[in-house]
Amino acid sequence: MSGSCFAEHLKHFVDLTSAEHDALVRLEDAQRALARGDILQRQGEPIDEMFVLKHGRLMSYVVLDDGSRQILRHYYAGDFVGTSNAVYRCSSVTIVAVDAVTVCPFDKQGLRNLLEEHPRVAAMMFALAQAERVALIDRLASIGRMPAKGRVAALLLDIHHRNAMLHDAVPASFNPQMTQEEMGDATGLTSVHVNRMMRELVDDRLITRSGPLVTIVDLDRMKRIGNYVDRHRDLDFSWLPAPRR
Amino acid sequence: MSGSCFAEHLKHFVDLTSAEHDALVRLEDAQRALARGDILQRQGEPIDEMFVLKHGRLMSYVVLDDGSRQILRHYYAGDFVGTSNAVYRCSSVTIVAVDAVTVCPFDKQGLRNLLEEHPRVAAMMFALAQAERVALIDRLASIGRMPAKGRVAALLLDIHHRNAMLHDAVPASFNPQMTQEEMGDATGLTSVHVNRMMRELVDDRLITRSGPLVTIVDLDRMKRIGNYVDRHRDLDFSWLPAPRR
DNA sequence: CGTCGAGTTGACATAATTCAAGTAAGGTGG
DNA sequence: CCACCTTACTTGAATTATGTCAACTCGACG
């Protein structure tokens, strides 16, 4: 396909002019393929690129001195990745491919040109950065102030929700596509404790499991114990600058 | 004073053109005063404004259903506050005045005009949003993956560092200006446990205390147990668009 | 058929919270 | 100026949540 994943993504929120669309397509000129497990950028290493995720799934995390890992976020097709490289010379996080992945890299010059020539896209990028920030805030509150069961519930709801977005539908069951070890690193728990909490969620009849698949049975109660807020419904891009034709 | 706090802030990173400077000054036309404890915006309530903090100190937090609170960040003069209001109709966080405060409110139209007419400022705003995001990542890793003593150490280093920035110097002692209750809400701990950890930090000869004042005695070891990374030194704004004269 | 990674479970250890009691400091009304 | 409150801080003892360690199962894969 010759279209732009990022443009597809933005079209969910606003109509793009053809000039804007073209600029976004140009951003994705170069392509780079990664295999599962390949590292896109490594924490602490100099980097000058950012990426549009074209295909597959990425995960970002930080590693502390003692070797423990905090998983920050998963990225799906259309996401704009590695944005913090815009402000720091060295990568502040590690980003790794969870699946086979295609990314479109571009450097700070590319970002600069885009922002300079398309103020409306610049405004959107600012807006998306804010949405990312709020996603981090939600996880911070979850990890800082909720008990283990709630954190796991919140994580499952988050995955479920992103899955639903991706498929433009709400599938009954989904595959978290992470090990319990990874779920632990995302929620600030150990894999063993994640396992126990999953069992309790089953015992409480909030979810059911079969193999790797998870089904959310009682969405309301899940939302309650996971302190879930649907941010998406409250999005507002109406203030963006008018398109320049 | 008739200058712009935000402009002062940005000047730490780049030279502003006079047109840019003027636009920022105009952003701060309106002023609003708050007393200690006044709430600037309340989580969940509709809001269409953002703010430049002109004077004083603000703190942002979220409250969960069970009433527990997660403190996210403190803001100082020159900071750009309430930015997530740009993307959501309703406020996702509560922001409260810690001191007597002056803010300059402006609405989404104001933001729109700024971004539209000054692409270089738009790029800076994008960059600042990324820096904020990384600050949240650091706190997330701290809360998710560090033991209590390390979290408290990290919080103290953060306050110490922001204090140093503010005064363009490194004062030996500083006043955290928060209760231990608040330190707990920032680090995901209880006030009682914060108290114990402070005592241990003193016993370990990492800090000393007299009254509300804290002095960091062994900065190296504090950085080690707090997993501290000085992000500021790695900032890179060199890629920003060239100024338009 | 053996190995390996992930999941599961129990017993035990540790970290952090809760509860409770007391101290110190600052503010206020008499 | 003092007596009284209130709020924050401090500390110990008991409790609970979570982590650690170890053993076992299961399915995938060569």
Coordinates of C-alpha atoms (C1' of nucleotides) in Angstrom, one line a residue:
Chain A
M1 CA 0.0 0.0 0.0
S2 CA 1.2 3.5 -0.8
G3 CA -0.9 5.4 1.7
S4 CA 0.3 6.8 5.1
C5 CA -0.6 4.9 8.2
F6 CA -0.1 8.0 10.2
A7 CA -2.5 9.9 7.9
E8 CA -5.1 7.1 8.3
H9 CA -4.7 7.4 12.0
L10 CA -5.2 11.2 12.0
K11 CA -8.2 10.9 9.7
H12 CA -10.0 9.4 12.7
F13 CA -9.9 12.9 14.1
V14 CA -9.8 15.4 11.3
D15 CA -10.1 15.8 7.5
L16 CA -6.7 16.2 6.0
T17 CA -6.0 18.4 3.0
S18 CA -4.2 16.8 0.1
A19 CA -1.1 18.9 0.9
E20 CA -1.1 17.6 4.4
H21 CA -1.7 14.1 3.3
D22 CA 1.1 14.3 0.8
A23 CA 3.5 15.5 3.5
L24 CA 2.6 12.6 5.7
V25 CA 3.1 10.1 2.9
R26 CA 6.5 11.6 2.2
L27 CA 7.3 11.1 5.9
E28 CA 6.9 7.4 5.3
D29 CA 9.2 7.2 2.3
A30 CA 11.8 5.1 4.0
Q31 CA 10.9 1.8 5.5
R32 CA 12.7 -0.5 7.9
A33 CA 11.7 -4.1 8.8
L34 CA 12.2 -5.6 12.2
A35 CA 11.7 -9.2 13.4
R36 CA 10.1 -10.1 16.7
G37 CA 12.5 -9.2 19.4
D38 CA 14.5 -6.7 17.4
I39 CA 15.3 -3.5 19.2
L40 CA 14.3 -0.3 17.5
Q41 CA 16.1 2.0 19.9
R42 CA 18.0 1.4 23.1
Q43 CA 17.8 3.4 26.2
G44 CA 20.7 5.7 26.7
E45 CA 22.0 5.4 23.1
P46 CA 22.2 8.5 20.9
I47 CA 19.4 8.7 18.4
D48 CA 18.1 11.3 16.1
E49 CA 15.2 9.5 14.5
M50 CA 11.5 9.1 15.2
F51 CA 9.2 6.5 13.6
V52 CA 5.7 6.0 12.2
L53 CA 4.7 2.4 13.0
K54 CA 3.4 1.0 9.7
H55 CA 2.7 -2.6 10.6
G56 CA 3.0 -4.8 13.7
R57 CA 3.4 -4.1 17.3
L58 CA 6.0 -2.3 19.4
M59 CA 6.5 -2.0 23.1
S60 CA 8.5 0.6 25.1
Y61 CA 10.1 0.2 28.4
V62 CA 12.8 1.5 30.7
V63 CA 15.3 -0.5 32.7
L64 CA 16.5 0.6 36.1
D65 CA 20.0 0.2 37.5
D66 CA 19.0 -3.0 39.4
G67 CA 17.8 -4.6 36.1
S68 CA 14.1 -4.3 36.8
R69 CA 12.0 -3.2 33.9
Q70 CA 9.0 -0.9 33.7
I71 CA 6.9 -1.4 30.5
L72 CA 5.4 1.9 29.5
R73 CA 3.2 1.4 26.5
H74 CA 2.4 -0.7 23.4
Y75 CA 2.2 0.8 20.0
Y76 CA 0.0 -0.3 17.1
A77 CA -0.1 0.6 13.4
G78 CA -0.5 4.3 12.8
D79 CA 1.2 5.3 16.1
F80 CA 3.9 7.8 16.2
V81 CA 6.8 6.4 18.1
G82 CA 10.0 7.6 19.7
T83 CA 8.7 11.1 20.0
S84 CA 10.8 11.9 23.0
N85 CA 13.9 11.7 20.7
A86 CA 12.7 15.1 19.5
V87 CA 14.0 16.7 22.7
Y88 CA 16.8 14.5 23.9
R89 CA 20.0 13.5 22.2
C90 CA 19.9 10.1 23.8
S91 CA 17.0 7.7 23.9
S92 CA 15.2 7.8 27.2
V93 CA 13.4 4.4 26.6
T94 CA 14.0 1.1 24.8
I95 CA 11.6 0.2 22.1
V96 CA 11.3 -3.4 20.9
A97 CA 9.3 -5.2 18.3
V98 CA 6.7 -7.6 19.7
D99 CA 5.7 -8.9 16.3
A100 CA 7.3 -8.6 12.9
V101 CA 7.2 -4.9 12.3
T102 CA 7.6 -2.2 9.7
V103 CA 8.5 1.3 10.7
C104 CA 9.1 4.4 8.7
P105 CA 12.0 6.4 10.2
F106 CA 12.5 10.1 9.8
D107 CA 14.9 12.4 11.5
K108 CA 14.6 15.8 13.3
Q109 CA 14.9 17.6 10.0
G110 CA 11.9 15.7 8.7
L111 CA 9.9 16.6 11.8
R112 CA 11.0 20.2 11.5
N113 CA 9.9 20.5 7.9
L114 CA 6.5 18.9 8.7
L115 CA 5.9 21.2 11.6
E116 CA 7.1 24.3 9.8
E117 CA 5.0 23.7 6.6
H118 CA 1.8 22.3 8.1
P119 CA 0.8 24.2 11.2
R120 CA -2.4 22.2 11.4
V121 CA -0.4 19.0 11.5
A122 CA 1.8 20.6 14.2
A123 CA -1.3 21.3 16.2
M124 CA -2.4 17.7 15.9
M125 CA 1.0 16.4 16.9
F126 CA 0.8 18.6 20.0
A127 CA -2.6 17.2 20.7
L128 CA -1.5 13.6 20.3
A129 CA 1.4 14.3 22.6
Q130 CA -1.1 15.4 25.2
A131 CA -3.2 12.3 24.7
E132 CA -0.1 10.2 25.3
R133 CA 0.7 12.2 28.4
V134 CA -2.8 11.5 29.8
A135 CA -2.4 7.8 29.0
L136 CA 0.7 7.8 31.2
I137 CA -1.1 9.7 33.9
D138 CA -3.8 7.0 34.0
R139 CA -1.1 4.3 34.3
L140 CA 0.7 6.3 37.0
A141 CA -2.4 6.6 39.1
S142 CA -3.1 3.0 38.6
I143 CA 0.3 1.8 39.7
G144 CA 0.7 4.4 42.4
R145 CA -2.7 4.1 44.1
M146 CA -4.5 0.8 43.2
P147 CA -4.2 -2.7 44.6
A148 CA -2.8 -5.4 42.5
K149 CA -6.2 -6.8 41.3
G150 CA -7.2 -3.4 40.1
R151 CA -4.0 -2.8 38.2
V152 CA -4.3 -6.1 36.4
A153 CA -8.0 -5.3 35.6
A154 CA -7.0 -1.9 34.3
L155 CA -4.3 -3.4 32.1
L156 CA -6.7 -5.9 30.6
L157 CA -9.3 -3.2 30.0
D158 CA -6.6 -1.1 28.3
I159 CA -5.6 -3.9 26.0
H160 CA -9.2 -4.8 25.3
H161 CA -10.0 -1.2 24.4
R162 CA -7.0 -0.8 22.1
N163 CA -8.0 -4.0 20.4
A164 CA -11.5 -2.8 19.9
M165 CA -10.1 0.5 18.4
L166 CA -7.9 -1.4 16.1
H167 CA -10.7 -3.6 14.7
D168 CA -13.3 -0.9 14.7
A169 CA -15.4 -3.4 16.7
V170 CA -15.6 -4.9 20.2
P171 CA -14.5 -8.5 20.0
A172 CA -15.7 -10.6 22.8
S173 CA -12.4 -12.3 23.5
F174 CA -8.9 -11.1 22.9
N175 CA -5.3 -12.3 23.2
P176 CA -3.2 -10.0 25.4
Q177 CA -0.2 -11.2 23.5
M178 CA 2.0 -10.7 26.5
T179 CA 3.5 -13.1 29.0
Q180 CA 2.5 -12.7 32.6
E181 CA 6.0 -11.6 33.2
E182 CA 5.4 -8.6 30.9
M183 CA 2.0 -7.9 32.5
G184 CA 3.9 -7.7 35.7
D185 CA 6.5 -5.3 34.3
A186 CA 3.7 -3.1 33.0
T187 CA 1.7 -3.1 36.3
G188 CA 4.6 -3.0 38.8
L189 CA 4.0 -6.5 40.0
T190 CA 5.7 -9.9 39.8
S191 CA 4.6 -12.5 37.3
V192 CA 3.5 -14.8 40.1
H193 CA 1.2 -12.2 41.6
V194 CA -0.2 -11.3 38.2
N195 CA -1.1 -15.0 37.9
R196 CA -2.9 -15.0 41.2
M197 CA -4.8 -11.8 40.4
M198 CA -5.9 -13.3 37.1
R199 CA -7.2 -16.3 38.9
E200 CA -9.1 -14.1 41.4
L201 CA -10.6 -12.2 38.5
V202 CA -11.8 -15.5 37.1
D203 CA -13.0 -16.6 40.5
D204 CA -14.9 -13.3 40.9
R205 CA -16.6 -14.0 37.5
L206 CA -15.1 -10.8 36.0
I207 CA -13.3 -12.5 33.2
T208 CA -13.0 -16.0 31.8
R209 CA -9.9 -17.5 30.1
S210 CA -9.3 -20.3 27.6
G211 CA -5.7 -20.7 26.6
P212 CA -4.2 -17.4 25.9
L213 CA -7.6 -15.8 25.3
V214 CA -9.3 -13.5 27.8
T215 CA -13.0 -12.6 27.8
I216 CA -14.3 -9.8 29.9
V217 CA -17.5 -11.1 31.4
D218 CA -18.6 -8.2 33.6
L219 CA -17.4 -5.0 32.0
D220 CA -19.1 -2.7 34.5
R221 CA -17.5 -4.3 37.6
M222 CA -14.1 -4.5 35.7
K223 CA -14.3 -0.8 35.0
R224 CA -15.1 -0.1 38.6
I225 CA -12.2 -2.1 40.2
G226 CA -9.8 -1.0 37.4
N227 CA -10.9 2.7 37.8
Y228 CA -11.3 2.8 34.1
V229 CA -12.0 6.1 32.3
D230 CA -12.8 6.1 28.6
R231 CA -10.7 9.0 27.4
H232 CA -11.5 8.5 23.8
R233 CA -15.1 9.6 24.0
D234 CA -14.0 13.0 25.4
L235 CA -11.5 13.9 22.7
D236 CA -12.0 17.3 21.1
F237 CA -10.1 18.3 18.0
S238 CA -12.6 20.9 16.9
W239 CA -10.4 23.8 17.8
L240 CA -7.7 22.9 15.3
P241 CA -6.7 25.5 12.8
A242 CA -8.8 25.7 9.6
P243 CA -7.3 23.8 6.7
R244 CA -5.3 25.8 4.2
R245 CA -6.2 24.9 0.7
Chain B
M1 CA 6.3 43.4 35.0
S2 CA 5.1 43.4 31.4
G3 CA 7.3 40.5 30.1
S4 CA 6.1 37.0 29.4
C5 CA 7.0 34.3 31.9
F6 CA 6.6 31.7 29.3
A7 CA 8.9 33.6 26.9
E8 CA 11.5 33.8 29.7
H9 CA 11.2 30.1 30.1
L10 CA 11.6 29.4 26.4
K11 CA 14.6 31.7 26.2
H12 CA 16.5 29.2 28.2
F13 CA 16.4 27.0 25.1
V14 CA 16.2 29.3 22.1
D15 CA 16.4 32.9 20.9
L16 CA 12.9 34.2 20.2
T17 CA 12.2 36.6 17.5
S18 CA 10.4 39.8 18.5
A19 CA 7.2 38.6 16.7
E20 CA 7.3 35.4 18.7
H21 CA 8.0 37.2 21.8
D22 CA 5.1 39.6 21.2
A23 CA 2.7 36.7 20.6
L24 CA 3.7 35.1 23.9
V25 CA 3.3 38.4 25.7
R26 CA -0.2 38.7 24.2
L27 CA -1.0 35.2 25.4
E28 CA -0.5 36.5 28.9
D29 CA -2.8 39.5 28.6
A30 CA -5.4 38.3 31.0
Q31 CA -4.4 37.5 34.6
R32 CA -6.1 35.6 37.4
A33 CA -5.0 35.5 41.0
L34 CA -5.5 32.4 43.2
A35 CA -5.0 32.0 47.0
R36 CA -3.3 29.0 48.5
G37 CA -5.7 26.1 48.3
D38 CA -7.8 27.5 45.4
I39 CA -8.5 25.1 42.7
L40 CA -7.6 26.1 39.1
Q41 CA -9.4 23.2 37.4
R42 CA -11.2 20.3 38.8
Q43 CA -11.0 16.8 37.4
G44 CA -14.0 15.8 35.3
E45 CA -15.3 19.3 34.9
P46 CA -15.6 20.9 31.4
I47 CA -12.8 23.3 30.6
D48 CA -11.6 25.0 27.6
E49 CA -8.7 27.0 29.0
M50 CA -5.0 26.5 29.5
F51 CA -2.6 28.6 31.6
V52 CA 0.8 30.1 31.8
L53 CA 1.9 30.1 35.4
K54 CA 3.2 33.6 36.1
H55 CA 3.9 33.5 39.8
G56 CA 3.7 31.0 42.6
R57 CA 3.4 27.2 42.6
L58 CA 0.7 24.8 41.4
M59 CA 0.3 21.1 41.9
S60 CA -1.7 18.6 39.7
Y61 CA -3.2 15.4 40.9
V62 CA -5.9 12.8 40.1
V63 CA -8.4 11.3 42.6
L64 CA -9.5 7.7 42.2
D65 CA -13.0 6.4 43.0
D66 CA -11.9 5.2 46.4
G67 CA -10.8 8.7 47.3
S68 CA -7.1 8.1 47.1
R69 CA -5.0 10.7 45.4
Q70 CA -2.0 10.5 43.0
I71 CA 0.0 13.7 42.8
L72 CA 1.5 14.1 39.3
R73 CA 3.6 17.1 39.2
H74 CA 4.4 20.6 40.6
Y75 CA 4.6 23.6 38.4
Y76 CA 6.7 26.7 38.8
A77 CA 6.7 30.2 37.2
G78 CA 7.0 30.0 33.4
D79 CA 5.4 26.5 33.2
F80 CA 2.7 25.9 30.7
V81 CA -0.2 24.3 32.6
G82 CA -3.4 22.4 31.8
T83 CA -2.2 21.4 28.4
S84 CA -4.2 18.2 28.3
N85 CA -7.3 20.5 28.1
A86 CA -6.3 21.0 24.5
V87 CA -7.4 17.5 23.6
Y88 CA -10.2 16.7 26.1
R89 CA -13.4 18.6 26.7
C90 CA -13.2 17.8 30.4
S91 CA -10.3 18.2 32.7
S92 CA -8.5 14.9 33.3
V93 CA -6.7 16.3 36.4
T94 CA -7.2 18.6 39.3
I95 CA -4.8 21.6 39.6
V96 CA -4.5 23.5 42.9
A97 CA -2.6 26.4 44.1
V98 CA 0.1 25.6 46.6
D99 CA 1.0 29.2 47.2
A100 CA -0.6 32.4 46.2
V101 CA -0.6 32.2 42.5
T102 CA -1.0 34.3 39.3
V103 CA -2.0 32.5 36.1
C104 CA -2.6 33.8 32.6
P105 CA -5.5 31.9 31.1
F106 CA -6.1 31.5 27.4
D107 CA -8.5 29.3 25.5
K108 CA -8.2 26.9 22.6
Q109 CA -8.6 29.7 20.1
G110 CA -5.6 31.4 21.7
L111 CA -3.6 28.2 21.4
R112 CA -4.7 27.8 17.8
N113 CA -3.6 31.3 16.8
L114 CA -0.3 30.8 18.4
L115 CA 0.4 27.5 16.8
E116 CA -0.9 28.6 13.4
E117 CA 1.1 31.8 13.2
H118 CA 4.4 30.7 14.9
P119 CA 5.5 27.3 13.7
R120 CA 8.7 27.6 15.6
V121 CA 6.7 28.1 18.8
A122 CA 4.5 25.2 17.9
A123 CA 7.6 23.0 17.6
M124 CA 8.8 24.2 21.0
M125 CA 5.4 23.4 22.5
F126 CA 5.6 19.9 21.0
A127 CA 9.1 19.6 22.4
L128 CA 8.0 20.7 25.9
A129 CA 5.1 18.2 25.8
Q130 CA 7.7 15.5 25.1
A131 CA 9.8 16.6 28.0
E132 CA 6.8 16.5 30.3
R133 CA 6.0 13.0 29.0
V134 CA 9.5 11.9 29.9
A135 CA 9.2 13.4 33.4
L136 CA 6.1 11.2 33.8
I137 CA 7.9 8.2 32.5
D138 CA 10.6 8.7 35.1
R139 CA 8.1 8.9 37.9
L140 CA 6.2 5.9 36.6
A141 CA 9.4 3.8 36.6
S142 CA 10.1 5.0 40.1
I143 CA 6.7 4.1 41.5
G144 CA 6.4 0.9 39.6
R145 CA 9.8 -0.6 40.2
M146 CA 11.6 1.0 43.1
P147 CA 11.4 0.3 46.8
A148 CA 10.0 3.0 49.1
K149 CA 13.3 4.5 50.1
G150 CA 14.3 4.9 46.5
R151 CA 11.1 6.6 45.6
V152 CA 11.4 9.1 48.4
A153 CA 15.0 9.7 47.4
A154 CA 14.0 10.3 43.8
L155 CA 11.3 12.7 44.9
L156 CA 13.7 14.7 47.0
L157 CA 16.2 14.8 44.2
D158 CA 13.5 16.0 41.8
I159 CA 12.5 18.8 44.1
H160 CA 16.1 19.7 44.8
H161 CA 16.8 19.8 41.1
R162 CA 13.8 22.0 40.2
N163 CA 14.8 24.3 43.1
A164 CA 18.2 24.6 41.7
M165 CA 16.8 25.4 38.2
L166 CA 14.6 28.0 39.6
H167 CA 17.4 29.8 41.4
D168 CA 20.0 29.3 38.8
A169 CA 22.1 27.9 41.6
V170 CA 22.4 24.8 43.7
P171 CA 21.3 25.8 47.2
A172 CA 22.6 23.4 49.9
S173 CA 19.3 23.1 51.7
F174 CA 15.8 23.3 50.4
N175 CA 12.3 23.3 51.7
P176 CA 10.2 20.6 50.0
Q177 CA 7.1 22.7 50.8
M178 CA 4.9 19.6 51.0
T179 CA 3.5 17.6 53.8
Q180 CA 4.6 14.0 54.2
E181 CA 1.0 13.1 53.3
E182 CA 1.6 14.9 50.0
M183 CA 5.0 13.2 49.5
G184 CA 3.2 9.9 50.0
D185 CA 0.6 10.8 47.4
A186 CA 3.3 11.7 45.0
T187 CA 5.3 8.5 45.5
G188 CA 2.5 6.0 46.0
L189 CA 3.2 5.5 49.7
T190 CA 1.5 6.4 53.0
S191 CA 2.6 9.4 55.0
V192 CA 3.7 7.1 57.8
H193 CA 6.0 5.2 55.5
V194 CA 7.4 8.3 54.0
N195 CA 8.3 9.4 57.5
R196 CA 10.1 6.2 58.2
M197 CA 12.0 6.4 54.9
M198 CA 13.1 9.9 55.6
R199 CA 14.4 8.7 58.9
E200 CA 16.3 5.9 57.2
L201 CA 17.8 8.4 54.7
V202 CA 19.0 10.4 57.7
D203 CA 20.3 7.3 59.5
D204 CA 22.1 6.3 56.3
R205 CA 23.7 9.8 56.2
L206 CA 22.3 10.5 52.8
I207 CA 20.4 13.6 54.0
T208 CA 20.1 15.8 57.1
R209 CA 17.0 17.6 58.3
S210 CA 16.4 20.6 60.4
G211 CA 12.8 21.7 60.7
P212 CA 11.2 21.6 57.3
L213 CA 14.6 22.0 55.6
V214 CA 16.3 19.1 53.9
T215 CA 20.0 19.0 52.9
I216 CA 21.3 16.4 50.6
V217 CA 24.6 15.2 52.1
D218 CA 25.6 12.4 49.8
L219 CA 24.4 13.3 46.3
D220 CA 26.1 10.4 44.6
R221 CA 24.5 7.8 46.7
M222 CA 21.2 9.5 46.6
K223 CA 21.3 9.4 42.8
R224 CA 22.1 5.8 42.9
I225 CA 19.4 4.7 45.2
G226 CA 16.9 7.1 43.6
N227 CA 17.9 5.9 40.1
Y228 CA 18.2 9.6 39.1
V229 CA 18.8 10.7 35.5
D230 CA 19.5 14.3 34.8
R231 CA 17.4 14.8 31.7
H232 CA 18.1 18.4 31.5
R233 CA 21.7 18.1 30.4
D234 CA 20.7 16.0 27.4
L235 CA 18.1 18.4 26.0
D236 CA 18.5 19.2 22.3
F237 CA 16.5 22.0 20.7
S238 CA 19.0 22.6 17.9
W239 CA 16.7 21.1 15.2
L240 CA 14.0 23.7 15.7
P241 CA 12.9 25.6 12.5
A242 CA 15.0 28.7 11.7
P243 CA 13.5 31.9 13.0
R244 CA 11.4 33.9 10.5
R245 CA 12.4 37.6 10.7
Chain C
dC1 C1' 11.5 -38.1 23.3
dG2 C1' 13.8 -34.5 25.7
dT3 C1' 14.1 -29.6 26.5
dC4 C1' 12.5 -25.1 27.2
dG5 C1' 9.6 -21.3 28.3
dA6 C1' 5.4 -20.1 30.3
dG7 C1' 1.9 -20.8 33.5
dT8 C1' 0.3 -22.5 38.2
dT9 C1' 0.3 -23.3 43.0
dG10 C1' 1.9 -23.6 47.9
dA11 C1' 4.8 -22.2 51.8
dC12 C1' 7.3 -18.7 53.5
dA13 C1' 9.6 -14.0 53.8
dT14 C1' 9.5 -9.2 53.4
dA15 C1' 7.7 -4.6 52.5
dA16 C1' 4.3 -1.5 53.3
dT17 C1' -0.1 -0.3 55.5
dT18 C1' -3.1 0.3 59.3
dC19 C1' -4.1 1.5 63.8
dA20 C1' -3.1 3.8 67.7
dA21 C1' -0.8 6.8 70.8
dG22 C1' 2.0 10.5 71.7
dT23 C1' 5.0 14.9 70.5
dA24 C1' 5.9 19.3 68.5
dA25 C1' 4.7 23.7 66.4
dG26 C1' 1.6 27.3 64.9
dG27 C1' -2.7 29.9 65.2
dT28 C1' -6.6 31.8 67.7
dG29 C1' -9.7 33.5 71.0
dG30 C1' -10.1 34.7 75.8
Chain D
dC1 C1' 0.2 36.2 77.4
dC2 C1' -1.8 31.9 78.0
dA3 C1' -4.9 28.0 77.2
dC4 C1' -6.5 25.5 73.7
dC5 C1' -6.9 23.6 69.0
dT6 C1' -5.5 21.9 65.1
dT7 C1' -2.3 20.0 61.9
dA8 C1' 1.7 17.7 60.9
dC9 C1' 5.2 14.7 62.4
dT10 C1' 6.9 10.5 64.9
dT11 C1' 7.1 5.9 66.6
dG12 C1' 5.7 1.1 67.9
dA13 C1' 2.8 -3.1 67.3
dA14 C1' -0.2 -5.7 64.6
dT15 C1' -1.9 -6.8 60.0
dT16 C1' -2.1 -7.3 55.1
dA17 C1' -0.3 -7.2 50.4
dT18 C1' 3.0 -8.5 47.7
dG19 C1' 7.4 -10.8 46.7
dT20 C1' 10.5 -14.9 46.7
dC21 C1' 11.6 -19.5 46.2
dA22 C1' 10.6 -23.9 44.8
dA23 C1' 8.1 -27.5 42.7
dC24 C1' 5.2 -29.1 39.3
dT25 C1' 2.3 -29.1 34.7
dC26 C1' 1.6 -28.3 30.1
dG27 C1' 2.3 -27.4 25.3
dA28 C1' 5.5 -26.2 21.5
dC29 C1' 9.3 -27.4 19.1
dG30 C1' 13.3 -29.6 17.4

